[in-house]
Amino acid sequence: MKYLLINGNPYHDHDEIDRYVIRLAAGLESAGNEVRVLVLRDMKIRPCTGCFHCWVKDPGTCIIEDDGREVSRQYIASDHVILASPLVMGFLSATLKNAMDRNIPLVHPHLEAIDKEVHHKKRYENYPVVSFLLEKEPFTDAEDIAIVTDLFRREAINVRSSLGFVKFIDTPVDEVQNALDVH
Amino acid sequence: MRLMFINGSPRGTQSNTGRLMGHFIRGFLQTEGNTCDMEYLTKNRRSLADLAEKFAAAQTVIIGFPLYVDAMPGSVKAFLEKLQPYVGRSDNPALGFVIQCGFPETSHNRYVERYCEKFSRRMGCRYLGAILKGGCEGLDIQPTFLTDKYYQYYNLLGLEFGKTGAFDAAILEKLARPEHLTSENMAQVIPFINQALWDAQLEANGVLDKSFNKPFGS
Ligand SMILES: Cc1cc2nc3c(=O)[nH]c(=O)nc-3n(C[C@H](O)[C@H](O)[C@H](O)COP(=O)(O)O)c2cc1C
């Protein structure tokens, strides 16, 4: 299996989730998987400007020449992508959300119906499963978790992926790894 | 009433968000004494902390954004993060949202709406609600009898908001139609959008035959 771990922790001085990602990557690697780790805060990724160049001018390619393209390239080449982020004001960090917005070149502009809702057609044949690894804020409650889990399920459908798991870094690493073996 | 409207569209002044909210603000300003300060996140990218300070000093704020992969654009999330220092302050502004999306059904916006409501509660902002609308990409290719109706609803919402300080529930409900599409609706709408919105642009750019390009291999 090809795993891509995308670390969207924006903080340099708050590294619990970084250490978790490193341990998970090492565990997956020693189990014989191909693993790549991207640390977004060390990359240059400008926000999407909504120009749709990637759909109507140069189909499949974002006009912005920065590391955002590389994230998309590695995303689509993976079997399973794990997005890691602390919750910041109750949602994924802006650092991670900006990188995810830049993934729309991976789908086609045409619409089609999926489960009685309109979504985009696939551009590629295969899309990875997407899972989320999160760190709670002091005030995170069950309602926050329900809100983000629903949003993640929808985001996965929208990029024609499916949702793997949503877990927090208070889960032991081997438990997360076992969950991955299942998917 | 003094309103601060923050346009969070990455398209800034050339956005559907701005175009639709222009009608709301026109209605809002019809009540004597009302004023509206317009802010664009695209213009404040390098000074989000200053904008957060203005937010904290305001009485009433509406934040507008397009749906990006089922949630707020990353650049809007960056601004929400800058409001962290003001969490729970007793004199935070009343806060509302205006969210629109490309897919024809309004239902897509309902999930991030829950986030916006929770966010407002966490901030300690009185929540004004959210104005939601689907089908907002390609306003120019939609028949004018439809778009004129939307614009009129935004205008009426603004007019009522200017008088009462609340979003009128009956207009919100009308604006949100269709909340979902039936299979028959989809069979009509999907080919229309694919052709009139996307293929037309692909063709004009001479790349219709390349629309399924796979630059990252197959
Ligand atoms: C990166 C990106 C992601 C988008 N994701 C969605 C989506 O998940 N659902 C949807 O209905 N529309 C989506 N859209 C379409 C926009 O919401 C729509 O085009 C909107 O009208 C743009 O408004 P604006 O001009 O105010 O920016 C997306 C557009 C972009 C550029």
Short mmCIF file of C-alpha atoms and ligand atoms in Angstrom, two decimals:
data_model
loop_
_atom_site.label_atom_id
_atom_site.label_comp_id
_atom_site.label_asym_id
_atom_site.label_seq_id
_atom_site.Cartn_x
_atom_site.Cartn_y
_atom_site.Cartn_z
CA MET A 1 0.00 0.00 0.00
CA LYS A 2 1.07 3.56 -0.74
CA TYR A 3 0.41 5.88 2.16
CA LEU A 4 0.67 9.64 2.10
CA LEU A 5 0.70 11.45 5.43
CA ILE A 6 0.00 15.16 5.06
CA ASN A 7 0.88 17.07 8.18
CA GLY A 8 -1.11 20.31 8.36
CA ASN A 9 0.05 21.36 11.81
CA PRO A 10 0.71 25.10 11.44
CA TYR A 11 2.63 25.43 14.69
CA HIS A 12 6.40 25.06 14.94
CA ASP A 13 6.36 25.09 18.73
CA HIS A 14 3.57 22.59 19.30
CA ASP A 15 4.81 19.29 18.01
CA GLU A 16 2.77 16.52 19.60
CA ILE A 17 0.97 15.78 16.34
CA ASP A 18 4.27 15.95 14.41
CA ARG A 19 5.75 13.28 16.64
CA TYR A 20 2.60 11.17 16.22
CA VAL A 21 2.83 11.40 12.42
CA ILE A 22 6.49 10.36 12.50
CA ARG A 23 5.71 7.33 14.67
CA LEU A 24 2.77 6.30 12.49
CA ALA A 25 4.88 6.68 9.33
CA ALA A 26 7.64 4.52 10.85
CA GLY A 27 5.11 1.86 11.89
CA LEU A 28 3.52 1.72 8.44
CA GLU A 29 6.91 1.55 6.80
CA SER A 30 8.13 -1.30 8.95
CA ALA A 31 4.94 -3.17 8.03
CA GLY A 32 6.17 -3.08 4.42
CA ASN A 33 4.21 -0.11 3.06
CA GLU A 34 5.47 2.70 0.90
CA VAL A 35 5.11 5.87 2.99
CA ARG A 36 5.56 9.54 2.21
CA VAL A 37 5.20 12.44 4.61
CA LEU A 38 4.57 16.06 3.63
CA VAL A 39 4.87 18.85 6.17
CA LEU A 40 2.76 21.65 4.74
CA ARG A 41 4.12 24.48 6.87
CA ASP A 42 7.52 23.91 5.24
CA MET A 43 6.02 24.12 1.76
CA LYS A 44 4.84 27.07 -0.31
CA ILE A 45 1.12 26.66 -1.06
CA ARG A 46 -0.88 29.71 -2.09
CA PRO A 47 -4.66 29.67 -1.68
CA CYS A 48 -6.90 28.79 -4.64
CA THR A 49 -8.17 31.94 -6.35
CA GLY A 50 -11.24 30.30 -7.89
CA CYS A 51 -10.11 30.98 -11.49
CA PHE A 52 -11.06 27.50 -12.85
CA HIS A 53 -7.98 27.54 -15.14
CA CYS A 54 -7.57 23.90 -14.00
CA TRP A 55 -10.95 23.00 -15.50
CA VAL A 56 -11.37 25.14 -18.60
CA LYS A 57 -7.94 26.36 -19.79
CA ASP A 58 -5.36 23.69 -19.01
CA PRO A 59 -7.51 20.79 -17.79
CA GLY A 60 -6.04 19.06 -14.75
CA THR A 61 -3.30 21.60 -13.96
CA CYS A 62 -3.49 24.45 -11.45
CA ILE A 63 -2.15 27.74 -12.81
CA ILE A 64 -0.26 28.45 -9.57
CA GLU A 65 3.30 27.16 -9.83
CA ASP A 66 4.11 26.23 -6.26
CA ASP A 67 4.12 23.16 -3.99
CA GLY A 68 0.33 22.87 -4.18
CA ARG A 69 0.76 20.95 -7.44
CA GLU A 70 3.12 18.52 -5.77
CA VAL A 71 0.60 17.81 -3.01
CA SER A 72 -2.05 16.98 -5.65
CA ARG A 73 0.39 14.81 -7.61
CA GLN A 74 1.26 12.76 -4.53
CA TYR A 75 -2.35 12.65 -3.35
CA ILE A 76 -3.62 11.02 -6.55
CA ALA A 77 -0.69 8.57 -6.62
CA SER A 78 -1.58 7.18 -3.17
CA ASP A 79 -3.89 4.40 -1.98
CA HIS A 80 -4.58 6.05 1.36
CA VAL A 81 -4.05 9.64 2.42
CA ILE A 82 -3.97 10.62 6.08
CA LEU A 83 -4.59 14.29 6.76
CA ALA A 84 -3.21 15.37 10.11
CA SER A 85 -4.13 18.63 11.80
CA PRO A 86 -4.84 20.06 15.18
CA LEU A 87 -8.37 21.39 15.35
CA VAL A 88 -8.00 25.18 15.21
CA MET A 89 -11.18 27.01 16.13
CA GLY A 90 -13.05 23.76 15.63
CA PHE A 91 -11.86 22.83 12.13
CA LEU A 92 -8.82 21.79 10.09
CA SER A 93 -6.02 24.34 10.09
CA ALA A 94 -6.14 26.93 7.29
CA THR A 95 -2.77 25.53 6.20
CA LEU A 96 -4.38 22.15 5.49
CA LYS A 97 -7.64 23.53 4.09
CA ASN A 98 -5.73 25.69 1.60
CA ALA A 99 -3.86 22.62 0.35
CA MET A 100 -7.13 20.65 0.05
CA ASP A 101 -8.80 23.45 -1.93
CA ARG A 102 -5.95 23.16 -4.43
CA ASN A 103 -7.00 19.56 -5.18
CA ILE A 104 -9.94 20.44 -7.45
CA PRO A 105 -7.83 19.86 -10.61
CA LEU A 106 -8.08 16.17 -9.65
CA VAL A 107 -11.75 16.08 -10.65
CA HIS A 108 -13.51 17.03 -13.89
CA PRO A 109 -15.86 20.04 -14.15
CA HIS A 110 -18.78 17.96 -15.41
CA LEU A 111 -21.45 17.09 -12.92
CA GLU A 112 -23.01 13.74 -12.24
CA ALA A 113 -25.43 12.34 -9.68
CA ILE A 114 -24.02 10.38 -6.76
CA ASP A 115 -26.47 9.20 -4.11
CA LYS A 116 -29.15 11.67 -5.22
CA GLU A 117 -26.77 14.62 -5.06
CA VAL A 118 -24.78 16.47 -7.67
CA HIS A 119 -20.98 16.05 -7.58
CA HIS A 120 -18.12 16.18 -10.08
CA LYS A 121 -17.03 13.47 -12.50
CA LYS A 122 -13.75 11.70 -11.95
CA ARG A 123 -10.70 12.80 -13.92
CA TYR A 124 -8.56 9.85 -12.82
CA GLU A 125 -9.50 6.19 -12.48
CA ASN A 126 -8.51 5.71 -8.87
CA TYR A 127 -8.73 7.98 -5.87
CA PRO A 128 -7.28 7.32 -2.44
CA VAL A 129 -9.19 6.66 0.74
CA VAL A 130 -8.88 9.73 3.00
CA SER A 131 -8.55 9.58 6.77
CA PHE A 132 -8.17 12.28 9.37
CA LEU A 133 -5.88 12.40 12.34
CA LEU A 134 -6.73 15.26 14.65
CA GLU A 135 -5.68 16.87 17.88
CA LYS A 136 -8.40 18.21 20.14
CA GLU A 137 -8.55 21.75 21.44
CA PRO A 138 -9.18 22.20 25.17
CA PHE A 139 -12.85 22.91 24.48
CA THR A 140 -13.51 20.28 21.76
CA ASP A 141 -16.77 18.47 22.52
CA ALA A 142 -18.89 15.73 20.95
CA GLU A 143 -20.81 18.28 18.87
CA ASP A 144 -17.58 19.59 17.32
CA ILE A 145 -16.52 16.07 16.46
CA ALA A 146 -19.91 15.31 14.86
CA ILE A 147 -19.74 18.53 12.82
CA VAL A 148 -16.25 17.92 11.45
CA THR A 149 -16.85 14.22 10.81
CA ASP A 150 -19.87 15.03 8.63
CA LEU A 151 -17.86 17.68 6.80
CA PHE A 152 -14.98 15.25 6.20
CA ARG A 153 -17.29 12.59 4.82
CA ARG A 154 -18.63 15.12 2.34
CA GLU A 155 -15.21 16.48 1.42
CA ALA A 156 -14.08 12.93 0.66
CA ILE A 157 -17.06 12.32 -1.67
CA ASN A 158 -16.44 15.64 -3.38
CA VAL A 159 -12.91 14.68 -4.43
CA ARG A 160 -14.26 11.24 -5.35
CA SER A 161 -12.50 9.57 -2.45
CA SER A 162 -14.11 7.79 0.46
CA LEU A 163 -13.69 8.49 4.15
CA GLY A 164 -11.50 6.05 6.06
CA PHE A 165 -11.38 7.00 9.72
CA VAL A 166 -11.45 10.10 11.89
CA LYS A 167 -9.22 9.62 14.93
CA PHE A 168 -7.55 11.73 17.57
CA ILE A 169 -3.94 11.55 18.66
CA ASP A 170 -4.97 10.34 22.10
CA THR A 171 -5.52 6.99 20.31
CA PRO A 172 -2.49 4.66 20.57
CA VAL A 173 -0.51 4.60 17.32
CA ASP A 174 -0.87 0.83 16.87
CA GLU A 175 -4.65 1.16 17.12
CA VAL A 176 -4.60 3.64 14.23
CA GLN A 177 -2.31 1.33 12.30
CA ASN A 178 -4.72 -1.55 12.85
CA ALA A 179 -7.57 0.59 11.59
CA LEU A 180 -5.51 1.24 8.46
CA ASP A 181 -4.89 -2.46 7.89
CA VAL A 182 -8.67 -2.92 7.79
CA HIS A 183 -9.26 -0.34 5.04
CA MET B 1 -27.66 49.97 12.29
CA ARG B 2 -24.01 49.79 11.34
CA LEU B 3 -23.10 46.64 9.44
CA MET B 4 -19.70 45.29 8.54
CA PHE B 5 -19.77 42.95 5.56
CA ILE B 6 -16.67 40.82 5.03
CA ASN B 7 -16.50 39.35 1.55
CA GLY B 8 -14.42 36.17 1.92
CA SER B 9 -14.49 35.11 -1.73
CA PRO B 10 -11.02 34.44 -3.15
CA ARG B 11 -12.37 36.23 -6.26
CA GLY B 12 -12.69 39.43 -4.24
CA THR B 13 -14.56 42.21 -6.01
CA GLN B 14 -15.33 39.96 -9.01
CA SER B 15 -17.23 37.37 -7.01
CA ASN B 16 -20.69 35.85 -7.00
CA THR B 17 -20.66 36.54 -3.26
CA GLY B 18 -20.22 40.27 -3.94
CA ARG B 19 -22.72 40.33 -6.76
CA LEU B 20 -25.46 38.69 -4.68
CA MET B 21 -24.67 40.62 -1.52
CA GLY B 22 -24.75 43.88 -3.47
CA HIS B 23 -28.51 43.38 -3.68
CA PHE B 24 -28.74 42.63 0.05
CA ILE B 25 -26.78 45.74 0.95
CA ARG B 26 -28.87 47.95 -1.35
CA GLY B 27 -31.94 46.75 0.53
CA PHE B 28 -30.24 47.18 3.90
CA LEU B 29 -29.27 50.79 3.15
CA GLN B 30 -32.86 51.77 2.40
CA THR B 31 -33.51 52.22 6.09
CA GLU B 32 -32.40 55.70 7.07
CA GLY B 33 -29.33 55.82 9.28
CA ASN B 34 -28.02 52.38 8.27
CA THR B 35 -24.43 52.19 7.09
CA CYS B 36 -22.31 49.36 5.74
CA ASP B 37 -18.53 48.95 5.84
CA MET B 38 -17.29 46.60 3.12
CA GLU B 39 -14.17 44.56 3.64
CA TYR B 40 -12.55 42.07 1.29
CA LEU B 41 -10.35 39.26 2.59
CA THR B 42 -8.36 39.40 -0.65
CA LYS B 43 -7.36 42.99 0.18
CA ASN B 44 -6.61 42.20 3.83
CA ARG B 45 -4.54 39.05 3.27
CA ARG B 46 -1.44 40.53 4.84
CA SER B 47 -3.24 42.28 7.68
CA LEU B 48 -5.79 39.76 8.94
CA ALA B 49 -5.04 40.63 12.56
CA ASP B 50 -6.04 44.26 11.87
CA LEU B 51 -9.26 43.08 10.27
CA ALA B 52 -9.89 40.86 13.30
CA GLU B 53 -9.53 43.95 15.47
CA LYS B 54 -12.14 45.77 13.36
CA PHE B 55 -14.38 42.73 13.67
CA ALA B 56 -14.12 42.86 17.44
CA ALA B 57 -15.04 46.55 17.48
CA ALA B 58 -18.08 46.08 15.21
CA GLN B 59 -21.72 45.75 16.28
CA THR B 60 -22.96 43.50 13.53
CA VAL B 61 -20.90 41.46 11.09
CA ILE B 62 -21.85 39.30 8.12
CA ILE B 63 -19.17 37.07 6.64
CA GLY B 64 -19.77 35.85 3.08
CA PHE B 65 -17.99 33.04 1.28
CA PRO B 66 -18.36 30.48 -1.52
CA LEU B 67 -18.43 26.80 -0.59
CA TYR B 68 -14.98 25.30 -1.26
CA VAL B 69 -14.86 21.51 -1.04
CA ASP B 70 -17.89 21.51 1.24
CA ALA B 71 -16.59 24.06 3.72
CA MET B 72 -15.16 27.59 3.88
CA PRO B 73 -12.18 28.43 1.61
CA GLY B 74 -8.80 28.04 3.34
CA SER B 75 -8.33 31.81 3.18
CA VAL B 76 -11.57 32.33 5.14
CA LYS B 77 -10.46 29.75 7.69
CA ALA B 78 -7.23 31.75 8.08
CA PHE B 79 -9.33 34.77 9.06
CA LEU B 80 -11.52 32.80 11.50
CA GLU B 81 -8.30 31.64 13.19
CA LYS B 82 -7.30 35.26 13.74
CA LEU B 83 -10.46 35.74 15.83
CA GLN B 84 -9.14 33.34 18.46
CA PRO B 85 -7.94 36.14 20.79
CA TYR B 86 -11.54 37.42 21.01
CA VAL B 87 -13.20 34.12 21.97
CA GLY B 88 -15.78 34.60 24.70
CA ARG B 89 -15.47 38.39 25.00
CA SER B 90 -18.72 39.86 26.28
CA ASP B 91 -19.02 42.60 23.65
CA ASN B 92 -18.39 40.62 20.48
CA PRO B 93 -20.57 41.57 17.49
CA ALA B 94 -23.69 39.76 16.36
CA LEU B 95 -22.58 37.45 13.55
CA GLY B 96 -24.26 36.12 10.43
CA PHE B 97 -23.05 34.30 7.33
CA VAL B 98 -23.90 34.27 3.65
CA ILE B 99 -22.81 31.14 1.86
CA GLN B 100 -23.44 30.12 -1.74
CA CYS B 101 -22.19 27.28 -3.89
CA GLY B 102 -21.89 25.99 -7.42
CA PHE B 103 -23.86 22.76 -7.19
CA PRO B 104 -27.54 23.37 -7.89
CA GLU B 105 -28.92 22.15 -4.56
CA THR B 106 -28.70 24.29 -1.43
CA SER B 107 -28.34 21.20 0.80
CA HIS B 108 -24.55 21.20 0.21
CA ASN B 109 -24.24 24.32 2.38
CA ARG B 110 -26.04 22.88 5.41
CA TYR B 111 -23.00 21.12 6.86
CA VAL B 112 -20.75 24.15 7.05
CA GLU B 113 -23.74 26.10 8.36
CA ARG B 114 -23.62 23.93 11.49
CA TYR B 115 -19.96 24.83 11.86
CA CYS B 116 -20.76 28.54 11.49
CA GLU B 117 -23.43 28.35 14.17
CA LYS B 118 -21.09 26.54 16.57
CA PHE B 119 -18.30 28.98 15.75
CA SER B 120 -20.53 31.92 16.64
CA ARG B 121 -21.54 30.31 19.93
CA ARG B 122 -17.90 29.63 20.76
CA MET B 123 -16.96 33.22 19.99
CA GLY B 124 -19.79 34.46 22.17
CA CYS B 125 -21.33 36.21 19.17
CA ARG B 126 -25.11 36.35 18.94
CA TYR B 127 -25.81 34.17 15.89
CA LEU B 128 -27.92 35.85 13.22
CA GLY B 129 -28.20 32.78 11.01
CA ALA B 130 -26.97 32.03 7.50
CA ILE B 131 -28.25 32.96 4.06
CA LEU B 132 -27.72 29.87 1.90
CA LYS B 133 -28.08 29.36 -1.81
CA GLY B 134 -27.04 26.68 -4.32
CA GLY B 135 -26.63 27.04 -8.08
CA CYS B 136 -24.60 30.26 -8.02
CA GLU B 137 -21.79 29.46 -10.45
CA GLY B 138 -22.57 30.71 -13.95
CA LEU B 139 -25.20 33.27 -12.95
CA ASP B 140 -24.77 34.68 -16.46
CA ILE B 141 -25.95 31.56 -18.26
CA GLN B 142 -29.05 31.13 -16.12
CA PRO B 143 -32.32 32.51 -17.43
CA THR B 144 -32.86 36.05 -16.15
CA PHE B 145 -36.31 35.20 -14.77
CA LEU B 146 -34.44 32.96 -12.29
CA THR B 147 -31.53 35.24 -11.45
CA ASP B 148 -33.81 38.27 -11.11
CA LYS B 149 -35.79 36.30 -8.56
CA TYR B 150 -32.64 35.48 -6.54
CA TYR B 151 -31.50 39.08 -6.65
CA GLN B 152 -34.90 40.19 -5.45
CA TYR B 153 -34.77 37.77 -2.52
CA TYR B 154 -31.33 39.04 -1.46
CA ASN B 155 -32.65 42.58 -1.77
CA LEU B 156 -35.71 41.80 0.36
CA LEU B 157 -33.58 39.98 2.94
CA GLY B 158 -31.40 43.10 3.19
CA LEU B 159 -34.40 45.38 3.42
CA GLU B 160 -35.94 43.35 6.27
CA PHE B 161 -32.57 42.97 7.98
CA GLY B 162 -32.11 46.72 7.81
CA LYS B 163 -35.40 47.22 9.64
CA THR B 164 -35.43 44.34 12.13
CA GLY B 165 -31.83 43.13 12.48
CA ALA B 166 -32.95 39.58 11.64
CA PHE B 167 -32.94 37.35 8.56
CA ASP B 168 -36.52 36.73 7.45
CA ALA B 169 -37.11 32.96 7.74
CA ALA B 170 -39.72 32.82 4.98
CA ILE B 171 -37.41 34.53 2.45
CA LEU B 172 -34.46 32.33 3.50
CA GLU B 173 -36.59 29.29 2.80
CA LYS B 174 -37.64 30.53 -0.65
CA LEU B 175 -34.07 31.47 -1.56
CA ALA B 176 -32.86 28.01 -0.58
CA ARG B 177 -35.08 26.28 -3.15
CA PRO B 178 -34.31 23.76 -4.48
CA GLU B 179 -32.94 22.28 -1.28
CA HIS B 180 -32.61 18.90 -3.06
CA LEU B 181 -33.13 17.81 -6.66
CA THR B 182 -35.41 15.01 -7.80
CA SER B 183 -34.02 12.52 -10.34
CA GLU B 184 -36.10 14.25 -13.00
CA ASN B 185 -34.60 17.66 -12.07
CA MET B 186 -31.11 16.17 -12.23
CA ALA B 187 -31.70 14.60 -15.63
CA GLN B 188 -32.49 18.11 -16.93
CA VAL B 189 -30.08 20.26 -14.98
CA ILE B 190 -26.89 18.20 -15.20
CA PRO B 191 -26.60 18.06 -19.03
CA PHE B 192 -27.52 21.74 -19.22
CA ILE B 193 -24.77 22.83 -16.81
CA ASN B 194 -22.20 20.48 -18.36
CA GLN B 195 -22.85 21.93 -21.78
CA ALA B 196 -23.77 25.58 -21.22
CA LEU B 197 -21.32 26.27 -18.42
CA TRP B 198 -18.34 23.95 -18.81
CA ASP B 199 -18.18 22.71 -22.41
CA ALA B 200 -18.86 26.22 -23.67
CA GLN B 201 -15.80 27.55 -21.82
CA LEU B 202 -13.65 24.56 -22.76
CA GLU B 203 -14.61 25.04 -26.39
CA ALA B 204 -13.98 28.78 -26.34
CA ASN B 205 -10.50 28.03 -25.00
CA GLY B 206 -9.91 25.36 -27.66
CA VAL B 207 -9.43 22.55 -25.15
CA LEU B 208 -12.75 20.68 -25.22
CA ASP B 209 -11.01 17.52 -26.45
CA LYS B 210 -8.50 17.78 -23.60
CA SER B 211 -11.03 18.16 -20.81
CA PHE B 212 -10.16 14.73 -19.37
CA ASN B 213 -6.39 15.36 -19.41
CA LYS B 214 -4.52 13.44 -16.74
CA PRO B 215 -1.31 15.40 -16.15
CA PHE B 216 -0.40 13.14 -13.22
CA GLY B 217 -0.64 9.94 -15.29
CA SER B 218 -3.43 7.40 -15.37
C1 LIG C 1 -11.63 25.19 -4.92
C2 LIG C 1 -13.11 25.23 -5.14
C3 LIG C 1 -13.91 24.34 -4.47
C4 LIG C 1 -15.30 24.37 -4.64
N1 LIG C 1 -16.07 23.48 -3.95
C5 LIG C 1 -17.41 23.47 -4.10
C6 LIG C 1 -18.23 22.54 -3.40
O1 LIG C 1 -17.75 21.72 -2.61
N2 LIG C 1 -19.56 22.55 -3.62
C7 LIG C 1 -20.13 23.44 -4.47
O2 LIG C 1 -21.35 23.40 -4.65
N3 LIG C 1 -19.39 24.38 -5.14
C8 LIG C 1 -18.05 24.40 -4.96
N4 LIG C 1 -17.28 25.33 -5.63
C9 LIG C 1 -17.95 26.34 -6.48
C10 LIG C 1 -18.12 27.69 -5.81
O3 LIG C 1 -18.74 27.59 -4.55
C11 LIG C 1 -18.95 28.59 -6.72
O4 LIG C 1 -18.28 28.72 -7.92
C12 LIG C 1 -19.24 29.95 -6.12
O5 LIG C 1 -20.34 30.54 -6.80
C13 LIG C 1 -18.07 30.92 -6.21
O6 LIG C 1 -18.41 32.12 -5.53
P1 LIG C 1 -17.49 33.43 -5.55
O7 LIG C 1 -17.51 33.94 -6.97
O8 LIG C 1 -18.17 34.35 -4.60
O9 LIG C 1 -16.12 33.05 -5.11
C14 LIG C 1 -15.89 25.31 -5.51
C15 LIG C 1 -15.07 26.21 -6.20
C16 LIG C 1 -13.69 26.17 -6.03
C17 LIG C 1 -12.85 27.14 -6.79
#
